[in-house]
Coordinates of C-alpha atoms in Angstrom, one line a residue:
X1 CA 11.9 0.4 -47.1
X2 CA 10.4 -3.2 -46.5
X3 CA 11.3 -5.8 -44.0
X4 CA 13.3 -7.9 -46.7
X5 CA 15.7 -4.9 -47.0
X6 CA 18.9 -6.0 -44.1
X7 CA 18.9 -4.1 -40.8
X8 CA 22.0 -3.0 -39.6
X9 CA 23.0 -3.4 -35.7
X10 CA 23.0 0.2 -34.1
X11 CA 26.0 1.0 -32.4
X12 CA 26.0 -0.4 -28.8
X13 CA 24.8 -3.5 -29.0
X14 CA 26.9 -5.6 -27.5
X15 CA 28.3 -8.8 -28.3
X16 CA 26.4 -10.6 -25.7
X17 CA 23.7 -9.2 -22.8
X18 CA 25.1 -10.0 -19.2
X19 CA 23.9 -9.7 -15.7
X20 CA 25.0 -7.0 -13.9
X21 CA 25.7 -8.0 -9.8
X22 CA 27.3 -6.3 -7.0
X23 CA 28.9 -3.7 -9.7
X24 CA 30.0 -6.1 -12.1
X25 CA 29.0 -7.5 -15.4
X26 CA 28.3 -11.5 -14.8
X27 CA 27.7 -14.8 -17.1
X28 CA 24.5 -17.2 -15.8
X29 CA 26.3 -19.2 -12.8
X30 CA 25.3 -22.0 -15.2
X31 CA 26.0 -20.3 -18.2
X32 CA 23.2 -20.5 -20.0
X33 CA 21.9 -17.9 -22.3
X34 CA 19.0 -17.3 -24.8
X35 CA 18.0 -15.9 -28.0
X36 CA 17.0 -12.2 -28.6
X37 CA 14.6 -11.6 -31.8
X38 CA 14.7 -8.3 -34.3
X39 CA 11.2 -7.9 -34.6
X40 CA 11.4 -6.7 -37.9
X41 CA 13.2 -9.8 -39.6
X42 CA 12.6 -12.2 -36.7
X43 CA 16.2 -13.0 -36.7
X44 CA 18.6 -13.4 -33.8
X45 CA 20.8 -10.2 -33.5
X46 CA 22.2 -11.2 -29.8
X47 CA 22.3 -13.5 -26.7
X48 CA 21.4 -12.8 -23.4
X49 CA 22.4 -14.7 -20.3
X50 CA 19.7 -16.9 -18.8
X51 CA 19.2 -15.7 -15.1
X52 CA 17.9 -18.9 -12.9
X53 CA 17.3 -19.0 -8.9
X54 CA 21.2 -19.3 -8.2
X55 CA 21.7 -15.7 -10.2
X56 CA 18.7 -14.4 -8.6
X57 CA 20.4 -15.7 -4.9
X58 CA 23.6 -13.6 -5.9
X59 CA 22.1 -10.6 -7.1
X60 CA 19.9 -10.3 -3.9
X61 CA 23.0 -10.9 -1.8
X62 CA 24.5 -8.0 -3.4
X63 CA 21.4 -6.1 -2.9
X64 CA 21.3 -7.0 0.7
X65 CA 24.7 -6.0 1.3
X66 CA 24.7 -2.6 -0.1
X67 CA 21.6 -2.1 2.3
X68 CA 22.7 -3.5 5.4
X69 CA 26.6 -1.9 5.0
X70 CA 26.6 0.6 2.1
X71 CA 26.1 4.3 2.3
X72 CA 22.7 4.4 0.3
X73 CA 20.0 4.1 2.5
X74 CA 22.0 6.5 4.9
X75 CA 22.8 9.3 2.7
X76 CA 20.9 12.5 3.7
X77 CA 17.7 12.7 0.6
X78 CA 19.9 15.7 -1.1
X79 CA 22.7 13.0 -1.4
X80 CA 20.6 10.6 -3.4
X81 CA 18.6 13.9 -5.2
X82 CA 22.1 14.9 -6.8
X83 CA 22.7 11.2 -7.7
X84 CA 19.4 10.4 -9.6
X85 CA 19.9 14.2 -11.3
X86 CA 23.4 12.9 -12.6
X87 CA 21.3 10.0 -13.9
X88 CA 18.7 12.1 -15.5
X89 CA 21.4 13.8 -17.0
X90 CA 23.0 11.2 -18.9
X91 CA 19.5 9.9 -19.7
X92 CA 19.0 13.0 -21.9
X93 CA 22.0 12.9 -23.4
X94 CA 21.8 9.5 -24.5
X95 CA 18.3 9.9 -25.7
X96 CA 19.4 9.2 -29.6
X97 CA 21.4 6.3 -29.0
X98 CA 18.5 4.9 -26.1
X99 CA 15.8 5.3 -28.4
X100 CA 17.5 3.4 -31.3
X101 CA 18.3 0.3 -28.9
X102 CA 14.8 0.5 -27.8
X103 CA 13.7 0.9 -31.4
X104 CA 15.9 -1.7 -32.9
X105 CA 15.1 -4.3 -29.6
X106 CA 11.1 -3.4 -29.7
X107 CA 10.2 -2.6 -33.2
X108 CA 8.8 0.8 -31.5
X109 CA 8.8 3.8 -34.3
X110 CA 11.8 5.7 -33.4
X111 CA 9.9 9.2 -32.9
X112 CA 7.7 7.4 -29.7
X113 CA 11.2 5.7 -28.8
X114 CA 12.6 8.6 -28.5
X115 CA 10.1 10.2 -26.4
X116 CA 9.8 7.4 -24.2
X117 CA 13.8 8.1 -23.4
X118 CA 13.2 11.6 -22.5
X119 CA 10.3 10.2 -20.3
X120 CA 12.8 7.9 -18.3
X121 CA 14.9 11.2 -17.7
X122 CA 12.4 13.0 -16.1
X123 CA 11.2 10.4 -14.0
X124 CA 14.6 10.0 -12.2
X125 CA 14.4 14.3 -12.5
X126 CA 10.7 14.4 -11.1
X127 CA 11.6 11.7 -8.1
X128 CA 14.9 13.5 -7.2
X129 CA 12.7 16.9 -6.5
X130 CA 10.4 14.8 -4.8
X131 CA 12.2 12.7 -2.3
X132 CA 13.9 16.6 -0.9
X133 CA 10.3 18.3 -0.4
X134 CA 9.3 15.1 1.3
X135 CA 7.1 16.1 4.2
X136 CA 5.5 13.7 6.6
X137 CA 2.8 14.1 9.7
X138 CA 3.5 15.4 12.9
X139 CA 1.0 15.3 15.2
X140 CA 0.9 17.3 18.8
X141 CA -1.3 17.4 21.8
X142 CA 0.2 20.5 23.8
X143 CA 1.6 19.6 26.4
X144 CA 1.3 16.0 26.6
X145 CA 2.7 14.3 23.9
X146 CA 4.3 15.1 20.4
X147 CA 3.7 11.7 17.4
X148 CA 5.7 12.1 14.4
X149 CA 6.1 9.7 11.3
X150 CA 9.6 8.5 10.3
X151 CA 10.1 7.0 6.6
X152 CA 12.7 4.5 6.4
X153 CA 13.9 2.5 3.1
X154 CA 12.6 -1.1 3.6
X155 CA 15.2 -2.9 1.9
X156 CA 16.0 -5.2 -1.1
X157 CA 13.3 -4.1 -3.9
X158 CA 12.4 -6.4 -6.8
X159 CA 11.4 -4.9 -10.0
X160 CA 10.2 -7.2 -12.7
X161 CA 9.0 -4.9 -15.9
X162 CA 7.2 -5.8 -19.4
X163 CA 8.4 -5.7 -23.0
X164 CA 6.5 -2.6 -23.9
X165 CA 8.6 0.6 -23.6
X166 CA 10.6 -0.9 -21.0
X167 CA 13.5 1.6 -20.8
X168 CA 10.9 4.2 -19.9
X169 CA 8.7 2.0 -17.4
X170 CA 12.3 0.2 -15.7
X171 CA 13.0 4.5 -14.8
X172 CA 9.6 4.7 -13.7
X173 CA 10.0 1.9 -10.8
X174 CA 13.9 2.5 -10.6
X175 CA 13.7 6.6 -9.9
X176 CA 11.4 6.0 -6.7
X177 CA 13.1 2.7 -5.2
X178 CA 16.1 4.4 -5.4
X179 CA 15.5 7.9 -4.0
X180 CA 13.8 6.2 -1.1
X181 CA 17.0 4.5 -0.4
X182 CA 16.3 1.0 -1.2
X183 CA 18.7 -1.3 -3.3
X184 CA 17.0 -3.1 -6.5
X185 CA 17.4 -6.3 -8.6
X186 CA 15.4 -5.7 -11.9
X187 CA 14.7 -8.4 -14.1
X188 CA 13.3 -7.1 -17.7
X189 CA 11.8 -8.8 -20.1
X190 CA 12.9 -11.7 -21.9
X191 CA 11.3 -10.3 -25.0
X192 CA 13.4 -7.2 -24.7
X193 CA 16.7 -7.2 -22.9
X194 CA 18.5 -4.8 -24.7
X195 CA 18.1 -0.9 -23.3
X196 CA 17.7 -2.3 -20.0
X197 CA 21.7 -3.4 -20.2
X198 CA 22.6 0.1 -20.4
X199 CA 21.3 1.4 -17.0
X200 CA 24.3 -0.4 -15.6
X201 CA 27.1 1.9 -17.4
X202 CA 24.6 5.2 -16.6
X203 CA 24.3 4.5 -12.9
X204 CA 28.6 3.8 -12.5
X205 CA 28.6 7.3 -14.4
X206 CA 26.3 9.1 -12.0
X207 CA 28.1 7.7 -8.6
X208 CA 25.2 4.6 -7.4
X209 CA 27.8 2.6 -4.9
X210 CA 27.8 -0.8 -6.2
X211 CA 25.3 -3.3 -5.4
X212 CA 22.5 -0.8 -5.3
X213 CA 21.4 -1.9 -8.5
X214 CA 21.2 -5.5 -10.2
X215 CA 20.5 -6.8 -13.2
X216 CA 19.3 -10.5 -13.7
X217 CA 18.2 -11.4 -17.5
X218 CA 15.5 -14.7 -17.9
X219 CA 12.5 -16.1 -18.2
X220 CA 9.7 -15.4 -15.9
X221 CA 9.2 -19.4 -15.0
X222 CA 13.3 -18.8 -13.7
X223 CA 14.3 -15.4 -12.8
X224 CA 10.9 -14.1 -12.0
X225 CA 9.4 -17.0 -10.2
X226 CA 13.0 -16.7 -7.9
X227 CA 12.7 -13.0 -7.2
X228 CA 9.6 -13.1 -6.1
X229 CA 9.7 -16.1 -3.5
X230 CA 13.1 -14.7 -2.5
X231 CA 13.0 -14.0 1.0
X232 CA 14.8 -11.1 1.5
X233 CA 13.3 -9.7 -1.1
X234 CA 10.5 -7.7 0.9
X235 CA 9.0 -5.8 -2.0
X236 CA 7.7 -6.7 -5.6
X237 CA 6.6 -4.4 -8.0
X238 CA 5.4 -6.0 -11.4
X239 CA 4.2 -4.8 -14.2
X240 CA 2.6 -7.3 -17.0
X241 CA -0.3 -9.8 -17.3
X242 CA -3.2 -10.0 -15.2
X243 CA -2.3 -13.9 -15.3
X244 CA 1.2 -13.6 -14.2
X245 CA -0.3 -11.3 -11.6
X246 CA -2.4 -14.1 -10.3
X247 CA 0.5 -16.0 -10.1
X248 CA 3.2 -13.4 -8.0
X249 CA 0.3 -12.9 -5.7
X250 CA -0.1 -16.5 -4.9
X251 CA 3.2 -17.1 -5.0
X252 CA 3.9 -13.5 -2.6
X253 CA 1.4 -14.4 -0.4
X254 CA 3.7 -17.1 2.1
X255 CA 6.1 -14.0 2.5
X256 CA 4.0 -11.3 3.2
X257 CA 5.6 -9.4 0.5
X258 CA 4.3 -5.8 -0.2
X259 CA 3.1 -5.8 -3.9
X260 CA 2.6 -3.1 -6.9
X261 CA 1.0 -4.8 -10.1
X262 CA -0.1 -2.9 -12.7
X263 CA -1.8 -5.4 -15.1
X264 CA -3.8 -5.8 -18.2
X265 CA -6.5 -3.3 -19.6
X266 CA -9.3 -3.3 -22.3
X267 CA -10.0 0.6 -21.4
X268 CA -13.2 1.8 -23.1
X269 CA -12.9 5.6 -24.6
X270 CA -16.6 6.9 -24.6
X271 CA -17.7 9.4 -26.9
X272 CA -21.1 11.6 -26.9
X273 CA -23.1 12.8 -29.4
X274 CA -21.9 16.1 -28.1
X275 CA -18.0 16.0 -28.3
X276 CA -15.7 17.2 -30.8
X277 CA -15.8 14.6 -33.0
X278 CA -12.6 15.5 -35.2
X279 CA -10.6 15.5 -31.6
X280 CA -12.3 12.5 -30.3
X281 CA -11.4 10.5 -33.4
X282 CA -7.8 12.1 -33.8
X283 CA -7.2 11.0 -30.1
X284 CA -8.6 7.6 -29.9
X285 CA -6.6 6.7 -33.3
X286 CA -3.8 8.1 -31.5
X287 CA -4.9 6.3 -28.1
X288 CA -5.0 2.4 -29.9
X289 CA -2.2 2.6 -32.5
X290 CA 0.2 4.2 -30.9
X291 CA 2.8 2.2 -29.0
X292 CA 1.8 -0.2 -31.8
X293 CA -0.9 -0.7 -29.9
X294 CA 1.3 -2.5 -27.1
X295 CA 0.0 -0.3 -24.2
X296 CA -1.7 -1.1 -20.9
X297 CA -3.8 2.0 -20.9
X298 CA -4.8 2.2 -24.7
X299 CA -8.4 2.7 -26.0
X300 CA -9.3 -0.3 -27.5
X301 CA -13.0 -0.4 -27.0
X302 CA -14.7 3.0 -28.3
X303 CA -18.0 3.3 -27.6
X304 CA -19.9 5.9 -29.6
X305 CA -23.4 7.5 -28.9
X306 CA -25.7 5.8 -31.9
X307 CA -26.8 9.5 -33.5
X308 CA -22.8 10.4 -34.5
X309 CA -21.9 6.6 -34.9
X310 CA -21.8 5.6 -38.4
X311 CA -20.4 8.9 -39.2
X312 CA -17.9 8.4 -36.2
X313 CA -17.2 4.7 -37.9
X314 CA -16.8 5.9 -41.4
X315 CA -14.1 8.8 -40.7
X316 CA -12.2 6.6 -38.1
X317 CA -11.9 3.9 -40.8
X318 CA -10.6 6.4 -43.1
X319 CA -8.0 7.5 -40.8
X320 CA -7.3 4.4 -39.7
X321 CA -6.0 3.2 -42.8
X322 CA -4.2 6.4 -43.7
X323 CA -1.8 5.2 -40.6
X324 CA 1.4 4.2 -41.7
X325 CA 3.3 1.5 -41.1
X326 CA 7.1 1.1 -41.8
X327 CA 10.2 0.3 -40.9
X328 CA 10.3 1.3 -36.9
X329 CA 13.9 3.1 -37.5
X330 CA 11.5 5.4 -39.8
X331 CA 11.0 9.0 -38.3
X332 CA 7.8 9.0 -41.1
X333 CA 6.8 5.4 -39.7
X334 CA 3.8 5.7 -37.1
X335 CA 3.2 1.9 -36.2
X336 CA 6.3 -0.1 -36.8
X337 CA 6.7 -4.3 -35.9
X338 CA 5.3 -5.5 -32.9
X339 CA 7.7 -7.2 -30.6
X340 CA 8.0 -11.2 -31.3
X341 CA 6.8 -13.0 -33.3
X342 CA 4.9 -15.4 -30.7
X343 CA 2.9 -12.5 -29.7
X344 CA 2.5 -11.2 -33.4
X345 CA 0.5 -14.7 -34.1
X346 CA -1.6 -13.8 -30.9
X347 CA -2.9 -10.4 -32.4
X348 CA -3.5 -12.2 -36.0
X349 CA -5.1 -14.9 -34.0
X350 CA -7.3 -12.1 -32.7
X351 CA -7.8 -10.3 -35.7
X352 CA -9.5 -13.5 -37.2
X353 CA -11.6 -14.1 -34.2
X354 CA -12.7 -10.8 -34.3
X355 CA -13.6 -11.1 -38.4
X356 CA -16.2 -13.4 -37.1
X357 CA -17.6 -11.1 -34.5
X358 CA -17.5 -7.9 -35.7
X359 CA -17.6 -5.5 -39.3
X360 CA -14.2 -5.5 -40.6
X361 CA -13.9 -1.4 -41.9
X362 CA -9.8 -0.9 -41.6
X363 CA -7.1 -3.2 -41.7
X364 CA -7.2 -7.2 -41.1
X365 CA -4.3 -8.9 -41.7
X366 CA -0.6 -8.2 -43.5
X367 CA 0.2 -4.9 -44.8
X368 CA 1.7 -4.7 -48.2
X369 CA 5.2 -4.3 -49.1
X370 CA 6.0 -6.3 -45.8
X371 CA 6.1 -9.8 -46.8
X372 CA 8.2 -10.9 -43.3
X373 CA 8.1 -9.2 -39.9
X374 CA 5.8 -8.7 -37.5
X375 CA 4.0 -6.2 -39.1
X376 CA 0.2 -5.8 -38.6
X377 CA -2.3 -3.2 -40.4
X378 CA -4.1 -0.9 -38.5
X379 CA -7.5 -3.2 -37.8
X380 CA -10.7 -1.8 -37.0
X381 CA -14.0 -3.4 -36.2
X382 CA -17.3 -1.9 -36.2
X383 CA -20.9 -3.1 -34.5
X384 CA -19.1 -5.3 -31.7
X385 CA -21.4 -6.9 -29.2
X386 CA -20.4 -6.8 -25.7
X387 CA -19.9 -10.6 -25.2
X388 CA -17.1 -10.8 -28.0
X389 CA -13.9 -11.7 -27.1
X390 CA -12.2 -8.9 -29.0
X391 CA -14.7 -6.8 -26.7
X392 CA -13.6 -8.3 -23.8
X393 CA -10.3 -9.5 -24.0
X394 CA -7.2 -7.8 -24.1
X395 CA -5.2 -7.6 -27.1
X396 CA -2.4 -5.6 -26.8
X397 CA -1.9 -4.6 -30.4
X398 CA -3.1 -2.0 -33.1
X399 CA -6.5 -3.4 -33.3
X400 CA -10.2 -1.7 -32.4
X401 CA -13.9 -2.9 -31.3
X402 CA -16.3 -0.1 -31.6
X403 CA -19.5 -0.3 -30.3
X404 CA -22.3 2.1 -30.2
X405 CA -24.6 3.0 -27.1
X406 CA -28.1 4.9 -26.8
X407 CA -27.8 6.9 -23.3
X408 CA -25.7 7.2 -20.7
X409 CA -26.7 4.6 -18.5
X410 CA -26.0 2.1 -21.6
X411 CA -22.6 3.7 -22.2
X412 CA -22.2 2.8 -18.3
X413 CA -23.5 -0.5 -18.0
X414 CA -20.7 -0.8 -21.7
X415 CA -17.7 0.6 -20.3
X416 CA -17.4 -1.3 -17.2
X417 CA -18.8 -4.6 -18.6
X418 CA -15.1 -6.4 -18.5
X419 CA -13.0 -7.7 -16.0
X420 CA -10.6 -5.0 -16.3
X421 CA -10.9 -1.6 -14.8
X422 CA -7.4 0.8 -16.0
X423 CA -8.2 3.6 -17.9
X424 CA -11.4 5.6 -19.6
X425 CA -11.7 8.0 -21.6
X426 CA -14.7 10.6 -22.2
X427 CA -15.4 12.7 -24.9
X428 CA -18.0 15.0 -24.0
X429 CA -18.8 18.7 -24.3
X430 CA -21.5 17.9 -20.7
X431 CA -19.4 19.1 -18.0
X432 CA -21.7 17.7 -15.6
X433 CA -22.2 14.8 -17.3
X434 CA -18.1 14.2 -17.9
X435 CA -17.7 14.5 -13.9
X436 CA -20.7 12.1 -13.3
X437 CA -19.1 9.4 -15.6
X438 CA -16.1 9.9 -14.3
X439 CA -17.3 9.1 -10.6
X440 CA -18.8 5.9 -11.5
X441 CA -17.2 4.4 -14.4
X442 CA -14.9 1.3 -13.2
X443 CA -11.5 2.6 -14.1
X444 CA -8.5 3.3 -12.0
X445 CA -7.8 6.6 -14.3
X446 CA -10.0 8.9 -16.5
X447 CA -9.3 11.3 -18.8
X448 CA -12.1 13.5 -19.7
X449 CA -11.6 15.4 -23.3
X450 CA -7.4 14.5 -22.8
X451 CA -6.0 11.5 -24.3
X452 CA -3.4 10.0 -21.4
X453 CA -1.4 13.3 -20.6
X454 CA 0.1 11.6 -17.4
X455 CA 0.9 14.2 -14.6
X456 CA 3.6 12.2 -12.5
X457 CA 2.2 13.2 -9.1
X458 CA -1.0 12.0 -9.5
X459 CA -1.7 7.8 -8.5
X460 CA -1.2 5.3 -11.7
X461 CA -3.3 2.1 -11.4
X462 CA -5.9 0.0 -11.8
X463 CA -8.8 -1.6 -10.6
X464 CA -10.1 -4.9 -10.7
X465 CA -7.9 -7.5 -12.9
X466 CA -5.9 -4.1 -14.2
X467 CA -3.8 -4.1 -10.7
X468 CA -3.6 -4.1 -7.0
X469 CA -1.5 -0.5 -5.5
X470 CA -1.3 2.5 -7.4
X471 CA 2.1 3.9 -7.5
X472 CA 3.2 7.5 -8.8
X473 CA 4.4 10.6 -6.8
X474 CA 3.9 10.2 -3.1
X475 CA 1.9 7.1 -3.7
X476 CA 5.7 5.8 -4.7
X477 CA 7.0 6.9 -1.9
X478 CA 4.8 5.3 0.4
X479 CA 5.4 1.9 -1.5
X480 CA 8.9 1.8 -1.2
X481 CA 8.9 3.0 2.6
X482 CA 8.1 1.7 5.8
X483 CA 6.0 4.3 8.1
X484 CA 7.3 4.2 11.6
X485 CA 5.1 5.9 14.1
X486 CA 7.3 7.8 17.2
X487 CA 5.9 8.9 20.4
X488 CA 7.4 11.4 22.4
X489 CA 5.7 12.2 26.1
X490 CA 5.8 16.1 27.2
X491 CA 4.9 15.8 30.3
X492 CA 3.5 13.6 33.3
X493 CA 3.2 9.5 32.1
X494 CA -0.2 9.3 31.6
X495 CA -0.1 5.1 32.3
X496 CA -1.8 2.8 34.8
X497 CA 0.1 1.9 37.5
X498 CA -0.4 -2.2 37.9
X499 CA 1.1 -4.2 40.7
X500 CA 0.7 -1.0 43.3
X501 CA -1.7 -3.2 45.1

C-alpha cells in the first residue's frame, strides 16, 4: 500500500475536536479553530478549536473550583485509587480503537500505537497502587517532641505535552496529578489533538467529578503561553523543546511556579569492542527508528570502539535498510509517516546537512513507492565528527551519526560533548567498566546492555538542556504535592521566655 492509495477515517473521529471545561465539551470563546493534518497524505481530516487566553481563564476557573469546593482533593487516597483503576480499565479496553486514533493522528505504526495505549493504562494502574502505599517521615525525639510530614494536593496543575506518543505521555503526567488530588487543564499538541479528545468520555465513565480535568486545544504562542503565566495555575509540567523550555522558565519565573520539563536529547549509545555486537546493533536500530525516530530518549549518536567499527558500520547499514517503511495502519510497517509535514522538511533539511558532514551508508532521502507523505528512509551516517550539527543537534527522526572512538576516556570526552544530557546507553561485556561509565557519563538515565526498559518507579529526566525535575514514582508524588512539616511538643515547652525581665 502507498501513500496515493485513500485513507479512510477510523471510527471515532469526530466531526470537530472541542475543549472540554468544567465537564462539558466547549467551542473557542471566539470560535476559532484550526486545521489537523493526516500525516500520511498531508490532508485535513478534522478541525480543532483554537484555545486562546480567554479559554485558558475558563478552564482554570473550572479547575480552581473543583479544588477549592469539589470532593477530589478530599477523598481518602483509596477513593481516588478505585477511580484512576476504573480509568485504567477502560484504557485497556479501548486499546484497539486508542491506538488507531493515535495511529491515524501521528503516523505512528499501529503495533508501537498500540503498545503505547497499554502503557497509558498502566500508568494510571501503577500510580493508583502508589498513591495507597504512600508513606511519608515521621520523626520523634522521646519524650519531647514528635515531627511528621503531611502531603497536601497543591492545586490547579497545568499539563502541556508533545506530539510524540501523546496519549501515552498525557497518562503519564495525568495518573500522578490526579491521584495526588490535584485538578488539571492539559493542553496537547497542536500537531496531534486527536487521542487526547477521548480522555474526556474515559474519565465521565470512571466517576472524575467535573472540573477535575480540562481540556484546552491551541497553539503554544495562545494556549500555552496563557497556561503557564496563569496565576492560579501553581504548577507546570512540560514536556517538548529545549527552546520552548527556555521560554516557560522565563516566562514561570514572575510566579514562582513549580516546573517539570523534560526536553530535548541527542543521547549517545556507546558500544565496546567487547559487547555483543549482534544485541548492540539490534537494540540501537531499534533505539533510533522506532517511534519513527520521534523520541526524546532515542540513540541517535552511536559511538563505536574503532577495532569492531567498520564491521559494526557495515551490518547496521544492512539492517538499517532492511527496516520497513509503510503505511502506519500496517501491523508489518516498522517506521510509518512522521507527524507534519513542517517537521518532515526539518528532518530532510537535516538529512542533507548531514550528506555533507558525514558517509551516507543507509537511507537519505524518499523511500520508494511513497511519492506523497511524510515518509522518510531509514538514514544512517557513518565517520561523523563531533562538531557536526547532525552530531550535535537534535533531530528527532529516523536518522543516525556514528562515530567511532579509541578508549574510554575518548568515548567519554564523545558522549557528553553536547548540550544535552537525557539518556546513554552502554554496550559492554566490562562490568566494571559499564558501572564506571555510567557514574560519569552526562546523562540523566543509563541503560547498561538494556535498550530503554523503563521501570515506572525509578526518576525520568534529564540533565543539562534535556530538563529541569525528574518526575516518575515518588519523584511524581513529590512534584504534585506540597510537604508540610507538623510539630507536636510531648512534654515541657522548651522556649525562651522574653519579656520576664
Amino acid at each position: 500500500m502507498t501513500s496515493t492509495t485513500p485513507r479512510p477515517i477510523p471510527d471515532g473521529v469526530p466531526e470537530r475536536i472541542r475543549h472540554y471545561i468544567g465537564g462539558e465539551l466547549a467551542d473557542s470563546a471566539d470560535g476559532a479553530v484550526f486545521d489537523v493534518i493526516d500525516p500520511v497524505t498531508n490532508e485535513v481530516y478534522v478541525q480543532a478549536a483554537a484555545g486562546k487566553k480567554a479559554d485558558i481563564d475558563r478552564a482554570v476557573a473550572a479547575a480552581r473550583k473543583a479544588f477549592t469546593e469539589g470532593p477530589w482533593p478530599k477523598l481518602l487516597p483509596r477513593e481516588r485509587s478505585r477511580v484512576l483503576n476504573r480509568i485504567a480499565d477502560l484504557v485497556e479496553s479501548r486499546d484497539k480503537r486508542l491506538a488507531a486514533l493515535e495511529s491515524f493522528d501521528s503516523g505512528l505504526p499501529i503495533s508501537q500505537a498500540l503498545g503505547q495505549a497499554r502503557r497509558a493504562a498502566e500508568n494510571f494502574r501503577f500510580f493508583a497502587d502508589l498513591i495507597v502505599a504512600q508513606a511519608d517521615d515521621t520523626y520523634k525525639v522521646p519524650g519531647r517532641q514528635i515531627n511528621y510530614v503531611n502531603r497536601k494536593p497543591i492545586g490547579v496543575a497545568g499539563l502541556i505535552t508533545p506530539w510524540n506518543t501523546p496519549f501515552m505521555l498525557e497518562s503519564w503526567k495525568l495518573a500522578p496529578a490526579l491521584a495526588t488530588g490535584n485538578t488539571v487543564v492539559l493542553k496537547p499538541a497542536e500537531f496531534t489533538p486527536l487521542s487526547a479528545s477521548l480522555w474526556a468520555e474515559i474519565f465521565e465513565e470512571a466517576g472524575l467529578p467535573p472540573g477535575v480535568f480540562n481540556l484546552v486545544n491551541g497553539f503554544g504562542e495562545d494556549a500555552g503561553d496563557a497556561l503557564v503565566k496563569h496565576p492560579d495555575v501553581p504548577l507546570i509540567s512540560f514536556t517538548g523543546e529545549s527552546r520552548t523550555g527556555s521560554l516557560i522558565f522565563g516566562n514561570a519565573a514572575p510566579f514562582l511556579k513549580g516546573l517539570s520539563m523534560e526536553l530535548g536529547g541527542k543521547s549517545p549509545a556507546i558500544v565496546f569492542a567487547d559487547a555483543d555486537l549482534e544485541t548492540a546493533i539490534d537494540a540501537t536500530i531499534f533505539g533510533v527508528f522506532s517511534l519513527n525516530g520521534e523520541r526524546c530518549t532515542a540513540g541517535s549518536r552511536i559511538l563505536v570502539e574503532r577495532a569492531i567499527y567498520d564491521e559494526f558500520v557495515e551490518r547496521y547499514a544492512a539492517q538499517a535498510k532492511r527496516v520497513k517503511v509503510g503505511d502506519p495502519s500496517d501491523p508489518a510497517t516498522e517506521v510509518g509517516a512522521l507527524v507534519h509535514p513542517e517537521h518532515y522538511d526539518k528532518v530532510m533539511k537535516y538529512i542533507e546537512i548531514g550528506k555533507t558532514e558525514g558517509r551516507l551508508v543507509a537511507g537519505g532521502g524518499r523511500p520508494d513507492g511513497f511519492p506523497t507523505g511524510n515518509y522518510v528512509t531509514p538514514t544512517v551516517f557513518a565517520d561523523v565528527k563531533p562538531d557536526a550539527r547532525i552530531f550535535q543537534e537534535e533531530i528527532f527522526g529516523p536518522v543516525v551519526a556514528i562515530t567511532p572512538f579509541d578508549g574510554e576516556d575518548e568515548a567519554l570526552a564523545l558522549a557528553n560533548n553536547t548540550k544535552y544530557g537525557l539518556a546513554a546507553y552502554v554496550w559492554t561485556n566490562d562490568l566494571k567498566r559499564a558501572h564506571n561509565f555510567a557514574q560519569s557519563v552526562e546523562a540523566g538515565m543509563v541503560w547498561l546492555n538494556s535498550n530503554n526498559v523503563r521501570d515506572l518507579r525509578t526518576p525520568f529526566g534529564g540533565v543539562k538542556a534535556s530538563g529541569l525535575g525528574h518526575e516518575g514514582g515518588y519523584r511524581s508524588i513529590d512534584f504534585y504535592t506540597d510537604q508540610q512539616a507538623v510539630h507536636i511538643n510531648l512534654g515541657e515547652v522548651h522556649n525562651p521566655a522574653f519579656g520576664k525581665g
